[in-house]
Amino acid sequence: MSRNQPLLDIHNITKLYSVGGWLSRNKIAAVADVSLSMLAEEPEILTLAGESGSGKTTLARMVLRLVEPTLGRILYKGRDITSIRTRKEQIEFMQDIQPIFQNPFEAFNPLKKLESYLFETAKNYDSRENGSIEDRIESALNLVGLSMREIRGRYPHELSGGQLQRVSVARALIASPSLLVADEPVSMIDASLRMSIVNLFKDLKDRHNVSIIYITHDLATAYYISDRIAIMQRGHIVEIGPVKKVLAEPFHPYTRLLRESILEPNSETAWDEEITLSTIETKEFARQGCKFANRCDSRLPICEETEPPLSFVDGREVKCWLYGVQGKHDTAS
Ligand SMILES: Nc1ncnc2c1ncn2[C@@H]1O[C@H](COP(=O)(O)OP(=O)(O)OP(=O)(O)O)[C@@H](O)[C@H]1O
Ligand SMILES: [Mg+2]
C-alpha cells in the first residue's frame, strides 16, 4: 500500500432493502449514495451518529463485508472488497478489519472458557508480531487493561459487561488490525464502565495507530473521543467534519436537533420516541427532496422538491440547501 493511499475509501455506496413483505415493490435506501475516506497515515476515530434507522449499522456491515452494497464500491487499502475471492484473501481481510459488537455476551458462547477464544483467534491469524501465542494473547489483554491471570478458567457470565467487552476488544487486537468497526460498543454496558471502554478506544488510536469507526447514539462520548463525525439521516450523510466543529456549531438543522436531544435530562426517552415512529420513518425514506424537510424548521420550498448536494462549508460538508450552492441553483433555474 502506498503512503498516500486511503485506508478505507467508500465510493457512492447504496443499499436498497425491500420493505412491506415479500411481494412489496417498495424499496428503501438504508444507505444512500454515501462516500467517505479514512486516511492510512493518520489513524482516526470516525463516529457515525444519527437516530435509529438512519443506516449506521448497514454502512458498517458493508465495510465488514457482511452486507453487499447494491451500488457503489468500497476500497480497503486500495483493493475493491467485493473482489476478495480466495480464502487467504478473506482471512487477511478479516484479520485487518475487526468488528466489535454491541452485546459482548452474545459474542461469546456461555459454555466456553474465555481463554479458548483467545487461543483460537491467535491460532487463526498469522502473527504479524513476534512472540509466542501466549505472549501475543497476554499483550492484547494488557492493551485493554487485563491479564491472562484474571481471565484463566473463567466463563463469559463470570465477568461484568464492561470487562467482557474489554476481552472482546482484546480478541480483536490479537489480529493486529488496522481498523476496528465498533457498533454501539458501550450502549449495553453499565454507565459507570462506559468511559473506560471509550478511553480504551482513544488510547488504541493515539498509542497504537488503530483507526476506529465508532457507532453511537451518545454524542457526549463521540465528542470526547472522535476526530470526525458523520451524521446520518435516512441513509444519507447530512453533515461530516471534525467533531469539534460539527457538534460545537452544527450547521445542518438535523444535527442541531440531535444535539438538542442529548441535552435533555432524559435522553433515553428521546431516543425511544424516535424508535417507535415507523410511519414517519417510511414516509421520510420515500420523500423526494431532503429527507428531513418535513421535520425542519428552516425548510425552503426547494427542500421539498430537490435533494440538496453535500456542500463544503467552514471545514465540514453539509447536505442542506441553507448552505453553499443554493444561490447557484437559484441562478440556474
Ligand atoms: N435486512 C434488512 N432488511 C430490510 N430492511 C433492513 C434490513 N436491515 C436494515 N434495514 C432497514 O434499513 C434502515 C437502516 O437500518 P440500520 O440498522 O442500518 O439503522 P441504524 O442507524 O443502525 O439504527 P439503530 O440506531 O437502531 O441501530 C432501517 O429502516 C431498517 O429497518
Ligand atoms: Mg444499528
Tab-separated table of C-alpha atoms and ligand atoms in Angstrom:
chain	number	residue	atom	x	y	z
A	1	MET	CA	0.000	0.000	0.000
A	2	SER	CA	1.420	3.388	-0.972
A	3	ARG	CA	1.798	6.076	1.665
A	4	ASN	CA	-0.971	8.330	0.460
A	5	GLN	CA	-3.473	5.636	-0.304
A	6	PRO	CA	-6.578	5.782	1.893
A	7	LEU	CA	-7.096	3.008	4.402
A	8	LEU	CA	-10.780	2.941	3.543
A	9	ASP	CA	-12.297	4.606	0.509
A	10	ILE	CA	-16.048	4.350	0.104
A	11	HIS	CA	-17.428	5.483	-3.251
A	12	ASN	CA	-21.137	6.260	-3.579
A	13	ILE	CA	-22.492	3.176	-1.846
A	14	THR	CA	-26.181	2.481	-1.667
A	15	LYS	CA	-28.017	-0.402	-0.021
A	16	LEU	CA	-31.606	-0.940	-1.044
A	17	TYR	CA	-33.971	-3.084	1.007
A	18	SER	CA	-37.499	-4.135	0.122
A	19	VAL	CA	-39.969	-3.162	2.787
A	20	GLY	CA	-43.537	-4.280	3.477
A	21	GLY	CA	-43.244	-8.011	2.841
A	22	TRP	CA	-42.126	-10.351	0.092
A	23	LEU	CA	-44.419	-9.073	-2.656
A	24	SER	CA	-43.787	-5.434	-1.975
A	25	ARG	CA	-42.041	-3.399	-4.602
A	26	ASN	CA	-41.286	-0.632	-2.155
A	27	LYS	CA	-37.635	-0.157	-1.615
A	28	ILE	CA	-35.866	1.984	0.898
A	29	ALA	CA	-32.268	3.107	0.626
A	30	ALA	CA	-30.974	2.121	4.068
A	31	VAL	CA	-27.702	3.702	2.905
A	32	ALA	CA	-27.972	6.232	0.083
A	33	ASP	CA	-25.040	7.308	-2.055
A	34	VAL	CA	-22.540	7.522	0.787
A	35	SER	CA	-18.895	8.364	0.114
A	36	LEU	CA	-16.164	8.746	2.683
A	37	SER	CA	-12.470	8.114	3.164
A	38	MET	CA	-10.201	7.354	6.071
A	39	LEU	CA	-6.511	8.038	5.603
A	40	ALA	CA	-3.923	5.369	6.206
A	41	GLU	CA	-1.178	7.587	7.555
A	42	GLU	CA	-3.416	9.409	10.031
A	43	PRO	CA	-5.309	6.983	12.282
A	44	GLU	CA	-8.589	8.476	13.407
A	45	ILE	CA	-11.778	7.727	15.263
A	46	LEU	CA	-14.695	8.424	12.954
A	47	THR	CA	-18.082	8.431	14.655
A	48	LEU	CA	-21.286	7.551	12.821
A	49	ALA	CA	-24.254	9.072	14.614
A	50	GLY	CA	-27.914	9.539	13.781
A	51	GLU	CA	-31.266	8.369	15.072
A	52	SER	CA	-32.447	4.775	14.887
A	53	GLY	CA	-32.862	3.541	11.308
A	54	SER	CA	-30.511	6.131	9.804
A	55	GLY	CA	-28.294	3.450	8.246
A	56	LYS	CA	-25.291	3.312	10.585
A	57	THR	CA	-25.260	-0.449	11.066
A	58	THR	CA	-25.942	-1.113	7.379
A	59	LEU	CA	-22.977	1.073	6.433
A	60	ALA	CA	-20.749	-0.667	8.994
A	61	ARG	CA	-21.836	-4.111	7.821
A	62	MET	CA	-20.992	-3.243	4.219
A	63	VAL	CA	-17.499	-2.178	5.331
A	64	LEU	CA	-17.149	-5.521	7.154
A	65	ARG	CA	-18.328	-7.398	4.023
A	66	LEU	CA	-21.319	-8.780	5.943
A	67	VAL	CA	-23.745	-6.988	3.603
A	68	GLU	CA	-23.175	-6.410	-0.086
A	69	PRO	CA	-23.773	-2.907	-1.443
A	70	THR	CA	-26.491	-2.584	-4.101
A	71	LEU	CA	-24.437	0.130	-5.805
A	72	GLY	CA	-21.021	1.661	-5.344
A	73	ARG	CA	-17.568	0.483	-4.365
A	74	ILE	CA	-15.591	0.057	-1.177
A	75	LEU	CA	-11.827	0.050	-1.432
A	76	TYR	CA	-9.782	-1.145	1.515
A	77	LYS	CA	-6.074	-0.397	1.217
A	78	GLY	CA	-6.685	0.173	-2.467
A	79	ARG	CA	-8.454	-3.141	-3.042
A	80	ASP	CA	-12.120	-3.447	-4.018
A	81	ILE	CA	-13.507	-5.605	-1.214
A	82	THR	CA	-16.084	-7.258	-3.455
A	83	SER	CA	-13.214	-8.723	-5.472
A	84	ILE	CA	-11.911	-10.702	-2.497
A	85	ARG	CA	-12.219	-14.341	-3.553
A	86	THR	CA	-9.707	-16.744	-2.113
A	87	ARG	CA	-9.762	-17.989	1.454
A	88	LYS	CA	-6.328	-16.489	2.026
A	89	GLU	CA	-7.540	-13.042	0.917
A	90	GLN	CA	-10.605	-13.416	3.078
A	91	ILE	CA	-8.586	-14.273	6.168
A	92	GLU	CA	-6.238	-11.363	5.525
A	93	PHE	CA	-9.207	-9.012	5.213
A	94	MET	CA	-10.896	-10.327	8.355
A	95	GLN	CA	-7.658	-10.004	10.232
A	96	ASP	CA	-7.230	-6.360	9.278
A	97	ILE	CA	-10.791	-5.116	9.925
A	98	GLN	CA	-12.222	-6.366	13.186
A	99	PRO	CA	-15.793	-5.866	14.420
A	100	ILE	CA	-16.744	-5.053	17.999
A	101	PHE	CA	-20.414	-5.722	18.664
A	102	GLN	CA	-22.959	-4.138	20.933
A	103	ASN	CA	-23.576	-7.003	23.313
A	104	PRO	CA	-20.401	-8.741	24.444
A	105	PHE	CA	-22.462	-11.566	25.983
A	106	GLU	CA	-23.732	-12.502	22.518
A	107	ALA	CA	-20.223	-12.519	21.107
A	108	PHE	CA	-19.155	-15.394	23.371
A	109	ASN	CA	-20.574	-18.880	23.851
A	110	PRO	CA	-21.598	-19.046	27.533
A	111	LEU	CA	-20.299	-22.616	27.832
A	112	LYS	CA	-16.814	-21.908	26.592
A	113	LYS	CA	-13.931	-20.575	28.634
A	114	LEU	CA	-12.698	-17.163	27.534
A	115	GLU	CA	-9.096	-18.228	27.122
A	116	SER	CA	-10.065	-20.789	24.466
A	117	TYR	CA	-11.492	-17.948	22.311
A	118	LEU	CA	-8.270	-16.041	22.638
A	119	PHE	CA	-6.150	-19.081	21.774
A	120	GLU	CA	-8.336	-19.947	18.773
A	121	THR	CA	-8.118	-16.391	17.464
A	122	ALA	CA	-4.362	-16.293	17.902
A	123	LYS	CA	-4.003	-19.596	16.036
A	124	ASN	CA	-6.312	-18.473	13.212
A	125	TYR	CA	-4.397	-15.378	12.342
A	126	ASP	CA	-0.827	-15.302	11.211
A	127	SER	CA	1.267	-13.445	13.623
A	128	ARG	CA	2.475	-10.098	12.352
A	129	GLU	CA	4.125	-9.586	15.682
A	130	ASN	CA	6.962	-11.613	17.083
A	131	GLY	CA	6.442	-13.864	20.039
A	132	SER	CA	4.604	-16.988	21.083
A	133	ILE	CA	0.824	-17.330	21.027
A	134	GLU	CA	0.787	-16.880	24.813
A	135	ASP	CA	2.799	-13.660	24.536
A	136	ARG	CA	0.507	-12.262	21.841
A	137	ILE	CA	-2.581	-13.005	23.931
A	138	GLU	CA	-1.028	-11.510	27.036
A	139	SER	CA	-0.033	-8.314	25.226
A	140	ALA	CA	-3.522	-7.960	23.677
A	141	LEU	CA	-5.053	-8.382	27.158
A	142	ASN	CA	-2.576	-5.875	28.594
A	143	LEU	CA	-3.629	-3.328	25.960
A	144	VAL	CA	-7.175	-3.447	27.339
A	145	GLY	CA	-6.035	-3.363	30.958
A	146	LEU	CA	-6.440	-7.101	31.674
A	147	SER	CA	-4.101	-10.048	32.032
A	148	MET	CA	-4.326	-13.797	31.478
A	149	ARG	CA	-4.179	-14.249	35.252
A	150	GLU	CA	-7.594	-12.537	35.543
A	151	ILE	CA	-9.142	-14.476	32.640
A	152	ARG	CA	-7.833	-18.004	33.038
A	153	GLY	CA	-10.506	-20.600	33.762
A	154	ARG	CA	-13.361	-18.084	33.588
A	155	TYR	CA	-16.595	-18.184	31.614
A	156	PRO	CA	-18.277	-15.131	29.989
A	157	HIS	CA	-21.009	-14.778	32.650
A	158	GLU	CA	-18.394	-14.530	35.386
A	159	LEU	CA	-17.330	-11.132	34.067
A	160	SER	CA	-19.140	-7.795	34.040
A	161	GLY	CA	-20.339	-6.425	30.687
A	162	GLY	CA	-17.526	-3.871	30.750
A	163	GLN	CA	-14.851	-6.495	31.445
A	164	LEU	CA	-16.267	-8.816	28.805
A	165	GLN	CA	-16.311	-6.017	26.231
A	166	ARG	CA	-12.624	-5.496	27.072
A	167	VAL	CA	-11.999	-9.180	26.369
A	168	SER	CA	-13.778	-8.865	23.009
A	169	VAL	CA	-11.597	-5.861	22.156
A	170	ALA	CA	-8.530	-7.863	23.231
A	171	ARG	CA	-9.635	-10.696	20.984
A	172	ALA	CA	-9.939	-8.254	18.072
A	173	LEU	CA	-6.479	-6.849	18.828
A	174	ILE	CA	-4.759	-10.247	18.709
A	175	ALA	CA	-5.067	-9.996	14.929
A	176	SER	CA	-3.227	-6.592	14.936
A	177	PRO	CA	-5.974	-4.954	12.864
A	178	SER	CA	-5.670	-1.545	11.211
A	179	LEU	CA	-9.386	-0.798	11.610
A	180	LEU	CA	-11.952	-1.595	14.293
A	181	VAL	CA	-15.635	-1.238	13.475
A	182	ALA	CA	-17.461	-0.826	16.785
A	183	ASP	CA	-21.267	-0.751	16.529
A	184	GLU	CA	-22.657	0.760	19.734
A	185	PRO	CA	-19.964	-0.957	21.801
A	186	VAL	CA	-20.906	0.685	25.095
A	187	SER	CA	-24.673	1.015	24.906
A	188	MET	CA	-25.315	-2.221	26.801
A	189	ILE	CA	-22.592	-1.645	29.339
A	190	ASP	CA	-23.129	-0.206	32.775
A	191	ALA	CA	-22.874	3.582	32.626
A	192	SER	CA	-20.070	3.585	35.189
A	193	LEU	CA	-17.873	1.388	32.963
A	194	ARG	CA	-18.590	3.092	29.639
A	195	MET	CA	-15.890	5.709	29.865
A	196	SER	CA	-13.218	3.100	30.476
A	197	ILE	CA	-14.065	1.357	27.172
A	198	VAL	CA	-14.330	4.656	25.341
A	199	ASN	CA	-10.958	5.736	26.751
A	200	LEU	CA	-9.550	2.430	25.614
A	201	PHE	CA	-10.543	3.236	22.011
A	202	LYS	CA	-8.892	6.635	22.263
A	203	ASP	CA	-5.749	5.048	23.629
A	204	LEU	CA	-5.678	2.416	20.867
A	205	LYS	CA	-5.841	5.160	18.274
A	206	ASP	CA	-3.380	7.527	19.958
A	207	ARG	CA	-0.767	4.989	21.012
A	208	HIS	CA	-1.232	2.028	18.705
A	209	ASN	CA	-2.335	3.627	15.417
A	210	VAL	CA	-5.603	1.699	15.191
A	211	SER	CA	-8.324	3.523	13.221
A	212	ILE	CA	-11.845	3.122	14.546
A	213	ILE	CA	-15.342	3.525	13.150
A	214	TYR	CA	-17.377	4.199	16.280
A	215	ILE	CA	-21.160	3.994	16.015
A	216	THR	CA	-23.077	5.599	18.827
A	217	HIS	CA	-26.183	7.449	19.910
A	218	ASP	CA	-24.156	9.091	22.623
A	219	LEU	CA	-22.856	12.368	21.258
A	220	ALA	CA	-21.068	13.150	24.525
A	221	THR	CA	-18.650	10.215	24.155
A	222	ALA	CA	-18.426	10.908	20.422
A	223	TYR	CA	-17.364	14.489	21.163
A	224	TYR	CA	-14.813	13.274	23.635
A	225	ILE	CA	-13.077	10.561	21.590
A	226	SER	CA	-13.625	11.129	17.902
A	227	ASP	CA	-11.689	13.135	15.379
A	228	ARG	CA	-14.502	13.338	12.831
A	229	ILE	CA	-18.198	12.686	12.976
A	230	ALA	CA	-20.608	11.758	10.199
A	231	ILE	CA	-24.259	12.467	10.954
A	232	MET	CA	-26.623	10.111	9.140
A	233	GLN	CA	-30.298	10.660	8.379
A	234	ARG	CA	-32.435	8.243	6.345
A	235	GLY	CA	-29.413	6.685	4.687
A	236	HIS	CA	-27.592	9.904	3.838
A	237	ILE	CA	-24.617	11.537	5.464
A	238	VAL	CA	-26.058	15.009	6.086
A	239	GLU	CA	-23.064	16.534	7.844
A	240	ILE	CA	-19.484	15.345	8.204
A	241	GLY	CA	-16.404	17.027	9.561
A	242	PRO	CA	-14.189	17.497	12.608
A	243	VAL	CA	-16.228	16.580	15.678
A	244	LYS	CA	-15.336	19.805	17.492
A	245	LYS	CA	-16.745	21.860	14.627
A	246	VAL	CA	-19.810	19.768	13.853
A	247	LEU	CA	-21.033	19.282	17.416
A	248	ALA	CA	-19.930	22.641	18.828
A	249	GLU	CA	-21.552	24.524	15.963
A	250	PRO	CA	-23.822	22.220	13.972
A	251	PHE	CA	-24.875	23.587	10.594
A	252	HIS	CA	-27.437	21.032	9.474
A	253	PRO	CA	-30.831	21.512	11.211
A	254	TYR	CA	-30.907	17.731	11.815
A	255	THR	CA	-27.524	17.821	13.596
A	256	ARG	CA	-28.898	20.632	15.749
A	257	LEU	CA	-31.929	18.523	16.617
A	258	LEU	CA	-29.754	15.539	17.521
A	259	ARG	CA	-27.548	17.672	19.707
A	260	GLU	CA	-30.521	19.157	21.497
A	261	SER	CA	-31.933	15.717	22.194
A	262	ILE	CA	-28.839	14.722	24.188
A	263	LEU	CA	-29.027	17.908	26.185
A	264	GLU	CA	-32.421	16.909	27.502
A	265	PRO	CA	-32.200	15.499	31.012
A	266	ASN	CA	-33.752	12.197	29.943
A	267	SER	CA	-32.052	11.359	26.687
A	268	GLU	CA	-33.096	7.689	26.798
A	269	THR	CA	-36.752	8.707	26.392
A	270	ALA	CA	-35.951	10.958	23.471
A	271	TRP	CA	-34.331	8.087	21.591
A	272	ASP	CA	-37.129	5.646	22.416
A	273	GLU	CA	-39.632	8.085	20.978
A	274	GLU	CA	-37.760	8.203	17.691
A	275	ILE	CA	-37.538	4.423	17.510
A	276	THR	CA	-41.302	3.956	17.527
A	277	LEU	CA	-42.007	6.475	14.728
A	278	SER	CA	-42.136	3.880	11.993
A	279	THR	CA	-44.773	5.579	9.816
A	280	ILE	CA	-42.778	8.770	9.810
A	281	GLU	CA	-39.717	6.665	9.018
A	282	THR	CA	-41.349	5.076	5.990
A	283	LYS	CA	-42.638	8.419	4.735
A	284	GLU	CA	-39.254	10.030	5.145
A	285	PHE	CA	-37.490	7.300	3.174
A	286	ALA	CA	-39.974	7.805	0.335
A	287	ARG	CA	-39.668	11.594	0.196
A	288	GLN	CA	-38.151	13.319	-2.736
A	289	GLY	CA	-36.030	16.339	-1.861
A	290	CYS	CA	-34.409	16.496	1.567
A	291	LYS	CA	-35.496	13.576	3.749
A	292	PHE	CA	-35.517	15.865	6.786
A	293	ALA	CA	-37.675	18.594	5.205
A	294	ASN	CA	-40.924	17.657	6.965
A	295	ARG	CA	-39.302	17.996	10.373
A	296	CYS	CA	-37.117	21.006	9.588
A	297	ASP	CA	-37.923	24.446	10.971
A	298	SER	CA	-35.720	26.134	8.366
A	299	ARG	CA	-37.064	24.439	5.232
A	300	LEU	CA	-37.239	26.299	1.934
A	301	PRO	CA	-39.536	25.447	-0.985
A	302	ILE	CA	-36.654	23.732	-2.816
A	303	CYS	CA	-36.093	21.349	0.120
A	304	GLU	CA	-39.365	19.558	-0.607
A	305	GLU	CA	-38.527	19.036	-4.287
A	306	THR	CA	-34.815	18.548	-4.827
A	307	GLU	CA	-32.277	16.640	-2.802
A	308	PRO	CA	-29.543	19.016	-1.621
A	309	PRO	CA	-25.938	18.250	-2.578
A	310	LEU	CA	-23.156	17.929	0.007
A	311	SER	CA	-21.523	21.359	0.093
A	312	PHE	CA	-18.186	22.192	1.681
A	313	VAL	CA	-18.756	24.946	4.242
A	314	ASP	CA	-16.469	26.084	7.058
A	315	GLY	CA	-14.380	22.931	7.328
A	316	ARG	CA	-17.211	20.424	7.074
A	317	GLU	CA	-19.592	19.076	4.441
A	318	VAL	CA	-23.311	19.765	4.832
A	319	LYS	CA	-26.146	18.337	2.780
A	320	CYS	CA	-28.551	21.238	3.167
A	321	TRP	CA	-29.973	23.917	0.874
A	322	LEU	CA	-29.300	26.570	3.532
A	323	TYR	CA	-25.596	26.386	2.725
A	324	GLY	CA	-23.273	26.779	-0.179
A	325	VAL	CA	-24.839	26.120	-3.504
A	326	GLN	CA	-28.413	27.278	-3.040
A	327	GLY	CA	-27.531	30.561	-4.754
A	328	LYS	CA	-26.132	28.596	-7.708
A	329	HIS	CA	-29.365	26.646	-8.006
A	330	ASP	CA	-31.393	29.877	-7.997
A	331	THR	CA	-29.319	31.342	-10.811
A	332	ALA	CA	-29.569	28.146	-12.819
A	333	SER	CA	-33.336	27.815	-12.514
B	1	LIG	N1	-32.002	-6.873	6.430
B	1	LIG	C1	-32.832	-5.846	6.289
B	1	LIG	N2	-33.961	-5.945	5.547
B	1	LIG	C2	-34.807	-4.902	5.383
B	1	LIG	N3	-34.594	-3.692	5.913
B	1	LIG	C3	-33.484	-3.516	6.675
B	1	LIG	C4	-32.547	-4.581	6.903
B	1	LIG	N4	-31.545	-4.098	7.695
B	1	LIG	C5	-31.832	-2.817	7.939
B	1	LIG	N5	-32.993	-2.460	7.339
B	1	LIG	C6	-33.631	-1.137	7.372
B	1	LIG	O1	-32.653	-0.189	6.969
B	1	LIG	C7	-32.764	1.007	7.729
B	1	LIG	C8	-31.434	1.305	8.376
B	1	LIG	O2	-31.191	0.328	9.374
B	1	LIG	P1	-29.870	0.278	10.251
B	1	LIG	O3	-29.954	-0.906	11.132
B	1	LIG	O4	-28.695	0.404	9.362
B	1	LIG	O5	-30.017	1.621	11.114
B	1	LIG	P2	-29.178	2.110	12.369
B	1	LIG	O6	-28.812	3.539	12.092
B	1	LIG	O7	-28.077	1.176	12.671
B	1	LIG	O8	-30.279	2.090	13.533
B	1	LIG	P3	-30.102	1.791	15.107
B	1	LIG	O9	-29.602	3.090	15.687
B	1	LIG	O10	-31.482	1.467	15.571
B	1	LIG	O11	-29.140	0.668	15.283
B	1	LIG	C9	-33.905	0.799	8.711
B	1	LIG	O12	-35.080	1.355	8.180
B	1	LIG	C10	-34.015	-0.711	8.780
B	1	LIG	O13	-35.345	-1.092	9.081
B	2	MG	MG	-27.612	-0.004	14.325
